[in-house]
């Protein structure tokens, strides 16, 4: 059995997926990225290998992706999260043409061509506006944890409009709404709706087309996917369970097998340059 | 006794040595030149691409490679048109802003802009500003003799500045020191070609580029220290594609651009600061040293878009460089507004197309500060090769 690993060093969490040559997930793990990126990646990889029941020596190839991909010295190669996400999504949902990836501090819209290669993409601005950090901060201002975002929004009776998606200025707006008696669940749902508005704008800029697939940590909350579905007036794919957060790492691991296969079948062969007269 | 101009790296571990090299390269106050002058030394500034530094060295001067800097050309902007390359302006800015003071400046007719640099420079300073006329026709049977005489003319000019004769014995001593430097640089390039995981293209550049700012004896010591440390460095061999970088012969790409390039690829050969590595073999120290130096320029030399030698068609030379380094792709760049570089880019890409060698094309400017787009374009190019 040949195993590969994909390490997605995200801005908030580092995710690792170990797969076999049939793309079956043998192990996965996640840890806070923190500021020691290589250490976080090593910790998560060790956990994923332990879950898979294999040792590091049995790992044939490792692909690092995500914003911290260049900080992983033990990876065999790096891949952009665009390519890794595209590979992961197209394996799970082969008819996907548009991907929305909402992470802790980044948001990406990716358009795929008919061969499921990246055709175009757009990223959010440099700040964390309209990303998971915005929702986390909104929840924190109201005394809720990140994991409570989904359940809280699910009890909403109607969204309180949040005018912006700036994680800094949201605080004053949230406090204002609370002081006017708005329910935290409605504020949370309003924040999600605001974020989705921004996501859809980003998707429009890549000339979105169905099928749509949503990935990233924030999509583990069903309310987020529900709002996107409503805004797009279309069905959306969401990887099941925790996989929604591991799709990019999964794609990176698949790229590892692609690379292994290529190395085995196509030894480097460069055309000889003509000799000088 | 020559002053120590760059003591910071001494007795430091490898990572610190590389750090200090970067610090020096980014310091637009040019402390090594200032230290040299503070000790009473004289400086000869020479513009890109190639200059026979041995002649200035033999006279006891510090040959300083004038290759621009990442700074705003506040004063120089008024001396040049907006359609000219950045290195021309920032090089003059170094002198106008008194960041670098010198006793002589030499440029070369490598392009129309550089040809005019000596005249513009000379209008602003009272020290000699010369053009060294490297042979336009490298294939003439008289080219070596002509160049030897041109070098001799330069020697006589330099003698006026230092107030003493520059003898053949002085030149032979300098040739030997520079031969050693060339050998060390060849070792550095062999290392990055053979085990590129031990020295990235970016790190090799740091070690190379400081050579244009310090006495060659000091550079030799630096390389003699760094090379064994690099060879002993524990590093994982990664599955990066091997590329040749072309386009750094005159204006230099920003360090962060080279760092980004090295993150995604193994840069196994390049033409960065090719003037410092122009002569490929030892120059004989016996016989007429100036003739030997002139002959080496013509017969034992690399290639660049600013030397026209029918024996060295540049597209074929690039193919040889790619083949010799066992690279699988090329990164072909040119500085903005660089006529020779942009012209050659067309020929390079046609040839690479004809041979089915994948390549990535880009432009740069020494004052660039944002590399996000370039980085992602480069990475997706690499991915198209790795995962297709």
XYZ file of C-alpha atoms in Angstrom:
665
model
C 0.000 0.000 0.000
C 1.332 3.432 -0.954
C 0.397 6.350 1.248
C 0.675 10.069 0.651
C -0.043 13.007 2.911
C -1.492 16.411 2.248
C -0.690 19.163 4.746
C -2.846 22.263 4.547
C -1.145 24.937 6.637
C -4.006 27.378 6.981
C -3.914 30.728 8.717
C -5.867 29.382 11.689
C -5.705 25.580 11.538
C -3.278 23.088 10.058
C -5.014 20.082 8.559
C -3.408 16.805 7.503
C -4.915 13.976 5.490
C -3.190 10.653 4.795
C -4.610 8.596 1.915
C -3.843 5.330 0.178
C -3.475 4.912 -3.594
C -7.243 4.462 -3.949
C -7.716 7.952 -2.447
C -9.217 6.420 0.680
C -8.603 8.491 3.792
C -6.523 6.451 6.216
C -5.991 9.178 8.784
C -6.547 12.853 9.371
C -5.759 15.391 12.056
C -6.013 19.084 12.750
C -4.191 21.446 15.077
C -3.919 25.177 15.669
C -1.367 26.645 13.286
C 0.048 29.108 15.797
C 3.324 30.730 14.872
C 5.547 27.641 14.641
C 4.229 26.368 11.361
C 6.590 23.456 10.813
C 5.996 22.226 14.350
C 2.223 22.406 13.937
C 2.465 20.505 10.653
C 4.683 17.839 12.216
C 2.291 17.400 15.165
C -0.749 17.046 12.920
C 1.089 14.700 10.560
C 2.173 12.453 13.424
C -1.420 12.293 14.662
C -2.755 11.479 11.199
C -0.122 8.761 10.714
C -0.992 7.281 14.105
C -4.667 7.223 13.135
C -3.735 5.555 9.856
C -1.655 3.016 11.758
C 1.449 3.583 9.693
C 4.877 5.000 10.360
C 6.530 7.960 8.705
C 8.713 5.589 6.688
C 5.617 4.250 4.935
C 4.690 7.681 3.698
C 5.796 7.852 0.068
C 5.175 11.518 -0.627
C 4.067 14.663 1.199
C 2.543 17.769 -0.363
C 2.297 21.009 1.605
C -0.329 23.576 0.727
C -2.027 26.557 2.338
C -0.570 29.935 3.231
C 2.297 28.408 5.227
C 3.246 25.796 2.643
C 6.759 27.111 2.132
C 7.602 26.745 5.810
C 7.396 22.949 5.838
C 10.916 21.631 5.245
C 9.937 17.951 5.357
C 7.404 18.204 2.505
C 8.400 16.807 -0.871
C 6.777 19.611 -2.778
C 4.377 22.498 -2.359
C 1.153 23.241 -4.182
C -1.040 26.309 -4.053
C -4.263 25.853 -2.143
C -6.068 26.723 -5.378
C -4.742 23.637 -7.122
C -5.087 21.441 -4.042
C -8.676 22.556 -3.418
C -9.570 22.040 -7.060
C -8.182 18.510 -6.974
C -9.913 17.646 -3.710
C -13.276 19.042 -4.783
C -13.213 17.550 -8.268
C -12.511 14.138 -6.736
C -15.497 14.435 -4.399
C -17.823 16.261 -6.831
C -16.567 15.772 -10.388
C -19.114 18.151 -11.958
C -18.059 21.125 -9.871
C -17.347 24.287 -11.844
C -17.197 26.859 -9.040
C -15.659 26.480 -5.597
C -16.120 28.794 -2.655
C -13.529 28.276 0.080
C -14.068 30.270 3.265
C -11.214 29.824 5.684
C -10.188 31.469 8.918
C -8.603 34.504 7.311
C -9.038 34.022 3.588
C -11.870 33.560 1.147
C -11.390 32.208 -2.360
C -13.643 31.737 -5.338
C -12.234 29.285 -7.868
C -13.621 28.584 -11.331
C -12.784 25.228 -12.901
C -12.784 24.347 -16.589
C -14.293 21.237 -18.134
C -11.188 19.264 -17.222
C -11.508 20.476 -13.617
C -8.374 22.602 -13.868
C -8.277 26.058 -12.306
C -9.549 28.487 -14.927
C -9.673 31.631 -12.808
C -9.753 32.629 -9.182
C -10.264 35.593 -6.903
C -9.097 36.057 -3.338
C -10.414 38.381 -0.660
C -8.521 41.536 0.196
C -5.513 41.332 2.448
C -7.571 41.929 5.618
C -9.772 39.287 7.198
C -13.003 41.026 6.174
C -15.602 38.505 5.136
C -13.801 35.439 6.438
C -14.152 33.051 9.311
C -12.358 35.491 11.590
C -15.246 37.927 11.143
C -17.778 35.343 12.335
C -15.533 34.227 15.179
C -15.113 37.753 16.439
C -18.811 38.464 16.126
C -19.554 35.364 18.212
C -16.894 36.273 20.747
C -18.278 39.783 21.243
C -21.544 38.142 22.284
C -19.877 35.611 24.582
C -20.096 32.577 22.314
C -17.359 30.246 21.112
C -16.567 29.391 17.493
C -18.238 26.001 17.787
C -21.466 27.648 18.947
C -21.810 29.748 15.766
C -23.761 27.086 13.884
C -26.220 26.122 16.615
C -26.733 29.774 17.528
C -27.540 30.855 13.964
C -29.840 27.849 13.554
C -32.204 29.265 16.180
C -32.518 32.642 14.468
C -35.967 33.940 13.633
C -34.688 36.607 11.245
C -31.389 38.164 10.327
C -30.365 41.467 11.865
C -28.648 43.325 9.029
C -24.927 43.813 9.582
C -23.734 46.587 7.290
C -20.101 45.524 6.879
C -17.832 42.558 7.224
C -14.918 44.241 8.957
C -13.868 42.124 11.910
C -12.807 45.246 13.793
C -15.787 47.515 13.223
C -18.273 44.665 13.694
C -17.776 44.965 17.440
C -19.419 48.381 17.728
C -22.245 47.314 15.432
C -22.871 44.138 17.443
C -22.865 46.065 20.717
C -25.282 48.549 19.209
C -27.677 45.797 18.123
C -27.466 44.065 21.503
C -28.228 47.298 23.320
C -31.301 47.700 21.105
C -32.493 44.293 22.239
C -31.675 42.161 19.207
C -31.280 38.432 19.851
C -27.711 37.076 19.571
C -28.952 34.350 17.238
C -30.382 36.960 14.844
C -27.166 38.989 14.983
C -25.167 35.838 14.244
C -27.406 34.998 11.334
C -27.077 38.576 10.101
C -23.308 38.261 10.213
C -23.479 35.041 8.213
C -25.765 36.688 5.648
C -23.357 39.603 5.340
C -20.470 37.221 4.777
C -22.426 35.292 2.176
C -23.182 38.534 0.286
C -19.470 39.122 0.004
C -18.827 35.504 -1.002
C -21.342 35.706 -3.821
C -19.719 38.910 -5.106
C -16.409 37.095 -5.225
C -17.983 34.169 -7.072
C -19.508 36.532 -9.626
C -16.053 37.855 -10.393
C -14.944 34.408 -11.588
C -18.062 34.067 -13.786
C -19.516 31.395 -11.560
C -21.356 28.468 -13.050
C -22.987 25.440 -11.412
C -22.217 23.011 -9.925
C -21.136 24.872 -6.829
C -19.111 23.301 -4.038
C -18.451 24.978 -0.717
C -15.444 24.132 1.444
C -13.579 25.577 4.413
C -14.016 25.559 8.151
C -16.962 27.959 8.199
C -18.979 25.669 5.946
C -19.231 23.102 8.708
C -22.128 25.224 9.959
C -25.230 24.210 7.938
C -26.708 27.700 8.238
C -23.870 29.112 6.142
C -24.478 26.656 3.304
C -28.222 27.267 3.562
C -27.776 31.014 3.038
C -25.459 30.461 0.080
C -27.996 28.055 -1.412
C -30.698 30.682 -1.016
C -28.581 33.480 -2.482
C -27.544 31.442 -5.495
C -30.983 29.905 -5.976
C -29.136 26.704 -6.644
C -28.154 23.510 -4.949
C -24.631 23.468 -3.549
C -22.340 20.592 -2.702
C -20.796 20.474 0.726
C -18.373 17.679 1.628
C -19.815 15.553 4.379
C -18.949 16.095 8.014
C -15.423 17.131 8.875
C -14.255 16.589 5.305
C -15.448 20.107 4.446
C -12.510 21.414 6.445
C -10.057 18.812 5.106
C -10.860 19.039 1.388
C -7.753 21.043 0.507
C -5.466 18.719 2.465
C -7.243 15.789 0.801
C -6.578 17.342 -2.607
C -2.928 17.875 -1.719
C -2.606 14.207 -0.763
C -4.140 13.209 -4.120
C -1.603 15.459 -5.875
C 1.050 13.432 -4.073
C -0.185 10.283 -5.825
C -0.354 12.154 -9.143
C 3.250 13.168 -8.700
C 4.359 9.672 -7.656
C 2.662 8.203 -10.688
C 4.315 10.758 -12.951
C 7.761 10.140 -11.501
C 7.358 6.393 -11.953
C 5.978 6.560 -15.483
C 7.874 9.528 -16.898
C 11.494 9.792 -15.862
C 12.822 13.288 -16.359
C 13.828 13.530 -19.988
C 15.050 16.836 -21.255
C 15.743 17.333 -24.902
C 19.419 17.822 -25.450
C 20.331 21.291 -26.530
C 22.102 21.342 -29.875
C 25.862 21.550 -29.698
C 27.507 24.697 -30.902
C 29.086 24.666 -34.313
C 47.256 46.508 4.995
C 43.780 46.643 3.429
C 40.973 47.521 5.825
C 38.318 44.946 6.687
C 35.170 46.282 5.054
C 32.700 43.508 5.891
C 33.513 42.026 9.311
C 29.914 41.186 10.337
C 29.832 37.660 8.918
C 33.007 36.454 10.587
C 32.753 33.725 13.253
C 29.047 33.349 12.551
C 26.996 30.255 11.704
C 25.788 29.816 8.141
C 22.322 31.318 8.590
C 23.864 34.415 10.169
C 26.379 34.732 7.350
C 23.542 34.702 4.835
C 21.595 37.164 6.958
C 24.511 39.597 7.027
C 24.985 39.293 3.273
C 21.352 40.260 2.762
C 21.707 43.132 5.216
C 24.696 44.422 3.291
C 22.968 44.123 -0.065
C 19.951 46.032 1.204
C 21.956 48.764 2.906
C 21.763 51.732 0.563
C 24.437 53.530 2.604
C 27.036 51.102 1.253
C 29.016 50.757 4.499
C 31.790 48.659 2.929
C 32.689 51.481 0.551
C 32.595 53.987 3.391
C 34.891 51.831 5.540
C 37.302 51.451 2.652
C 37.396 55.202 2.130
C 37.656 55.924 5.854
C 40.899 53.940 5.832
C 42.209 56.122 3.009
C 41.318 53.833 0.122
C 40.252 54.974 -3.341
C 37.252 53.640 -5.240
C 36.630 52.910 -8.905
C 32.940 52.524 -9.677
C 32.097 50.501 -12.767
C 28.702 50.076 -14.296
C 27.275 46.747 -15.339
C 27.901 44.282 -17.023
C 31.597 43.296 -17.182
C 34.632 45.250 -16.056
C 38.226 43.954 -15.688
C 38.375 44.621 -11.961
C 41.904 43.249 -11.808
C 43.274 46.513 -13.216
C 41.731 48.657 -10.467
C 42.650 46.039 -7.877
C 46.278 46.023 -9.006
C 46.348 49.781 -8.421
C 45.132 49.295 -4.848
C 41.662 50.699 -5.557
C 38.367 49.130 -4.519
C 36.489 48.107 -7.667
C 32.832 48.760 -6.806
C 30.140 47.283 -9.018
C 27.632 50.032 -9.737
C 24.379 48.154 -10.272
C 21.696 50.461 -8.984
C 19.863 50.007 -5.726
C 16.300 49.715 -4.502
C 15.863 53.423 -3.836
C 13.902 56.368 -5.201
C 15.929 58.284 -7.840
C 14.934 61.705 -6.460
C 17.751 63.651 -8.123
C 18.607 61.337 -10.992
C 15.055 61.434 -12.317
C 15.717 64.927 -13.604
C 18.735 63.733 -15.594
C 17.032 60.939 -17.545
C 13.859 60.369 -19.504
C 11.053 58.324 -18.035
C 11.473 55.720 -20.767
C 14.867 54.608 -19.444
C 15.537 51.667 -17.174
C 15.636 52.003 -13.423
C 19.238 50.851 -12.858
C 20.560 53.785 -14.849
C 18.784 56.285 -12.635
C 19.395 54.650 -9.281
C 23.073 54.168 -10.113
C 23.513 57.894 -10.705
C 21.383 58.561 -7.631
C 23.950 56.695 -5.514
C 26.556 59.227 -6.540
C 24.341 62.338 -6.561
C 23.068 61.573 -3.073
C 26.654 60.932 -1.922
C 25.790 57.446 -0.754
C 28.836 56.342 -2.721
C 31.862 58.536 -3.384
C 34.521 57.507 -5.838
C 37.659 58.650 -7.653
C 36.731 57.278 -11.062
C 33.667 55.981 -12.865
C 33.651 53.666 -15.873
C 30.739 52.582 -18.007
C 30.470 50.580 -21.222
C 28.559 50.910 -24.490
C 26.325 47.955 -23.632
C 23.215 49.873 -24.693
C 22.337 53.421 -25.730
C 21.401 54.366 -22.199
C 24.611 53.075 -20.624
C 26.689 54.687 -23.387
C 25.344 58.091 -22.359
C 25.809 57.436 -18.673
C 29.477 58.511 -18.620
C 28.645 61.911 -20.141
C 25.736 62.529 -17.764
C 27.808 61.325 -14.807
C 30.761 63.459 -15.898
C 28.660 66.635 -15.961
C 27.953 66.190 -12.266
C 31.366 65.223 -10.908
C 34.909 66.393 -11.454
C 36.570 62.975 -11.287
C 37.260 61.006 -14.502
C 34.214 59.360 -16.050
C 35.218 56.979 -18.776
C 33.751 54.658 -21.328
C 35.580 51.371 -21.632
C 35.031 50.360 -25.236
C 34.796 46.590 -25.170
C 35.106 45.261 -28.746
C 31.875 45.574 -30.687
C 33.131 42.924 -33.091
C 34.353 40.098 -30.918
C 35.078 38.002 -34.003
C 37.728 40.279 -35.461
C 41.217 38.814 -35.390
C 42.434 42.051 -33.837
C 39.841 42.155 -31.077
C 42.172 40.839 -28.359
C 44.984 43.206 -29.287
C 42.564 46.117 -29.481
C 41.101 45.266 -26.079
C 44.556 44.833 -24.556
C 45.390 48.376 -25.651
C 42.078 49.664 -24.315
C 42.894 48.023 -20.966
C 46.312 49.644 -21.085
C 44.727 53.043 -21.670
C 42.582 52.393 -18.597
C 45.672 51.389 -16.625
C 47.350 54.696 -17.457
C 44.266 56.639 -16.364
C 44.177 54.761 -13.102
C 47.885 55.415 -12.524
C 47.107 59.152 -12.631
C 44.576 58.693 -9.863
C 46.647 56.539 -7.528
C 49.847 58.412 -8.288
C 51.957 55.370 -8.982
C 52.784 52.909 -11.712
C 50.634 49.792 -12.023
C 53.179 47.174 -13.003
C 52.686 43.829 -14.720
C 53.742 42.217 -11.448
C 50.887 44.052 -9.677
C 48.490 42.819 -12.342
C 49.695 39.225 -12.055
C 49.086 39.249 -8.303
C 45.575 40.535 -8.897
C 44.925 37.952 -11.608
C 45.833 35.204 -9.148
C 43.443 36.551 -6.509
C 40.654 36.861 -9.051
C 41.394 33.404 -10.457
C 40.864 32.033 -6.967
C 37.612 33.973 -6.693
C 36.416 32.597 -10.021
C 37.199 29.078 -8.865
C 35.241 29.584 -5.645
C 32.261 30.968 -7.558
C 32.420 27.993 -9.897
C 32.295 25.768 -6.793
C 29.276 27.666 -5.521
C 27.487 27.227 -8.835
C 28.467 23.573 -9.025
C 26.946 23.066 -5.588
C 23.659 24.645 -6.551
C 23.618 22.663 -9.769
C 24.443 19.314 -8.164
C 22.727 19.566 -4.759
C 20.383 22.547 -5.024
C 18.665 21.603 -1.772
C 21.836 22.639 0.067
C 21.974 26.131 -1.383
C 18.982 27.840 -2.906
C 19.345 30.141 -5.887
C 18.512 33.024 -3.588
C 21.200 32.116 -1.050
C 23.808 31.618 -3.758
C 22.934 35.057 -5.065
C 23.487 36.641 -1.649
C 26.951 35.123 -1.499
C 27.731 36.132 -5.064
C 26.415 39.677 -5.033
C 28.368 40.953 -2.031
C 31.464 40.292 -4.128
C 30.811 43.492 -6.033
C 30.947 45.553 -2.847
C 33.979 44.256 -0.962
C 37.649 43.628 -1.775
C 38.069 40.339 -3.588
C 40.331 38.990 -0.853
C 37.485 39.363 1.618
C 35.060 37.771 -0.785
C 37.388 34.816 -1.160
C 37.477 34.382 2.622
C 33.694 34.601 2.805
C 33.251 31.915 0.142
C 35.963 29.707 1.649
C 34.008 29.798 4.922
C 30.487 29.466 3.519
C 31.052 26.679 0.988
C 31.995 23.925 3.486
C 29.101 25.002 5.717
C 26.686 24.728 2.811
C 28.021 21.309 1.834
C 27.581 20.048 5.410
C 24.089 21.471 5.709
C 21.421 18.882 6.505
C 18.605 19.503 4.033
C 15.902 17.369 2.467
C 15.996 16.895 -1.275
C 12.610 18.099 -2.418
C 10.736 17.300 -5.607
C 11.054 20.789 -7.058
C 11.517 21.382 -10.749
C 14.969 22.482 -11.852
C 14.962 25.786 -13.696
C 17.452 28.139 -15.278
C 16.901 31.820 -14.582
C 17.735 34.221 -17.400
C 17.452 37.997 -17.351
C 19.642 39.185 -14.472
C 22.693 40.274 -16.424
C 22.328 44.035 -15.763
C 19.520 45.423 -13.596
C 19.047 43.065 -10.695
C 15.724 41.571 -9.705
C 14.659 42.366 -6.131
C 15.872 39.919 -3.506
C 12.320 38.964 -2.589
C 11.640 38.019 -6.190
C 14.620 35.665 -6.144
C 13.486 34.301 -2.794
C 10.013 33.636 -4.192
C 11.557 31.912 -7.200
C 13.667 29.718 -4.951
C 10.677 28.732 -2.831
C 8.967 27.019 -5.727
C 11.876 25.826 -7.843
C 15.498 24.783 -7.751
C 17.315 27.531 -9.648
C 20.222 25.430 -10.860
C 21.882 28.041 -13.055
C 21.386 31.670 -13.987
C 22.902 34.782 -15.516
C 22.616 36.898 -12.371
C 25.505 39.353 -12.120
C 27.130 37.489 -14.945
C 29.870 40.131 -15.070
C 31.287 38.779 -11.815
C 31.459 35.328 -13.411
C 32.120 36.392 -16.987
C 35.499 34.687 -17.348
C 34.990 30.950 -17.089
C 38.551 29.728 -16.561
C 41.757 30.853 -14.921
C 43.492 33.737 -16.669
C 47.172 32.829 -17.200
C 49.427 34.877 -14.948
C 52.526 34.325 -17.102
C 53.161 36.586 -20.081
C 51.395 39.890 -20.760
C 48.684 40.102 -18.070
C 46.615 42.669 -19.936
C 46.620 40.608 -23.116
C 45.721 37.501 -21.136
C 42.830 39.345 -19.540
C 41.644 40.648 -22.904
C 41.892 37.241 -24.499
C 39.968 35.644 -21.644
C 37.184 38.207 -22.098
C 36.822 37.047 -25.677
C 37.759 33.388 -25.607
C 36.926 31.995 -22.160
C 33.764 33.814 -21.369
C 30.065 33.475 -20.764
C 27.369 35.205 -22.791
C 24.904 37.999 -22.309
C 22.505 40.038 -24.426
C 25.028 42.884 -24.474
C 27.929 41.040 -26.055
C 27.656 40.189 -29.714
C 29.803 37.249 -30.693
C 28.787 35.132 -33.661
C 30.342 32.102 -32.011
C 27.922 32.445 -29.114
C 24.360 32.639 -30.444
C 22.537 33.513 -27.267
C 19.556 31.223 -27.787
C 21.878 28.265 -28.228
C 23.893 29.343 -25.225
C 20.702 29.361 -23.172
C 19.899 25.857 -24.379
C 23.400 24.798 -23.368
C 22.942 26.347 -19.959
C 19.639 24.499 -19.513
C 21.111 21.252 -20.730
C 24.299 21.607 -18.680
C 22.318 22.192 -15.522
C 19.849 19.404 -16.316
C 17.032 21.882 -15.942
C 13.562 21.085 -17.175
C 12.288 24.635 -17.564
C 13.398 28.230 -17.842
C 12.364 31.463 -16.172
C 12.980 34.246 -18.682
C 12.708 37.733 -17.297
C 13.750 41.207 -18.367
C 14.024 44.473 -16.522
C 11.403 47.014 -17.501
C 12.649 49.336 -20.268
C 15.723 47.156 -20.869
C 16.045 47.028 -24.642
C 18.718 44.307 -24.883
C 16.913 42.132 -22.351
C 13.484 42.495 -23.905
C 14.821 41.925 -27.408
C 16.567 38.739 -26.395
C 13.483 37.532 -24.570
C 11.764 37.125 -27.933
C 14.582 35.028 -29.366
C 14.828 32.974 -26.193
C 11.150 32.105 -26.107
C 11.049 31.180 -29.804
C 13.933 28.786 -29.285
C 12.451 27.317 -26.136
C 9.174 26.781 -27.989
C 11.015 25.063 -30.811
C 12.668 22.680 -28.367
C 9.571 22.058 -26.295
C 11.135 23.450 -23.147
C 8.544 25.028 -20.856
C 9.243 28.556 -19.709
C 7.827 31.337 -17.574
C 8.131 34.930 -18.774
C 8.043 37.989 -16.589
C 9.306 41.546 -16.209
C 10.704 43.125 -13.097
C 12.015 46.385 -11.719
C 14.536 46.739 -8.921
C 12.050 48.835 -6.911
C 9.246 46.274 -6.977
C 7.764 45.613 -3.561
C 4.790 43.342 -4.197
C 5.380 39.787 -5.322
C 2.076 38.079 -4.537
C 0.880 37.931 -8.123
C 4.250 36.928 -9.496
C 4.541 34.223 -6.865
C 1.178 32.704 -7.626
C 1.732 32.871 -11.392
C 5.051 31.147 -10.969
C 3.619 28.494 -8.684
C 0.791 27.687 -11.052
C 3.366 27.413 -13.865
C 5.334 24.959 -11.729
C 2.179 23.019 -10.890
C 1.324 22.718 -14.576
C 4.603 20.824 -14.937
C 4.445 18.804 -11.751
C 0.860 17.631 -11.753
C -0.254 17.702 -15.393
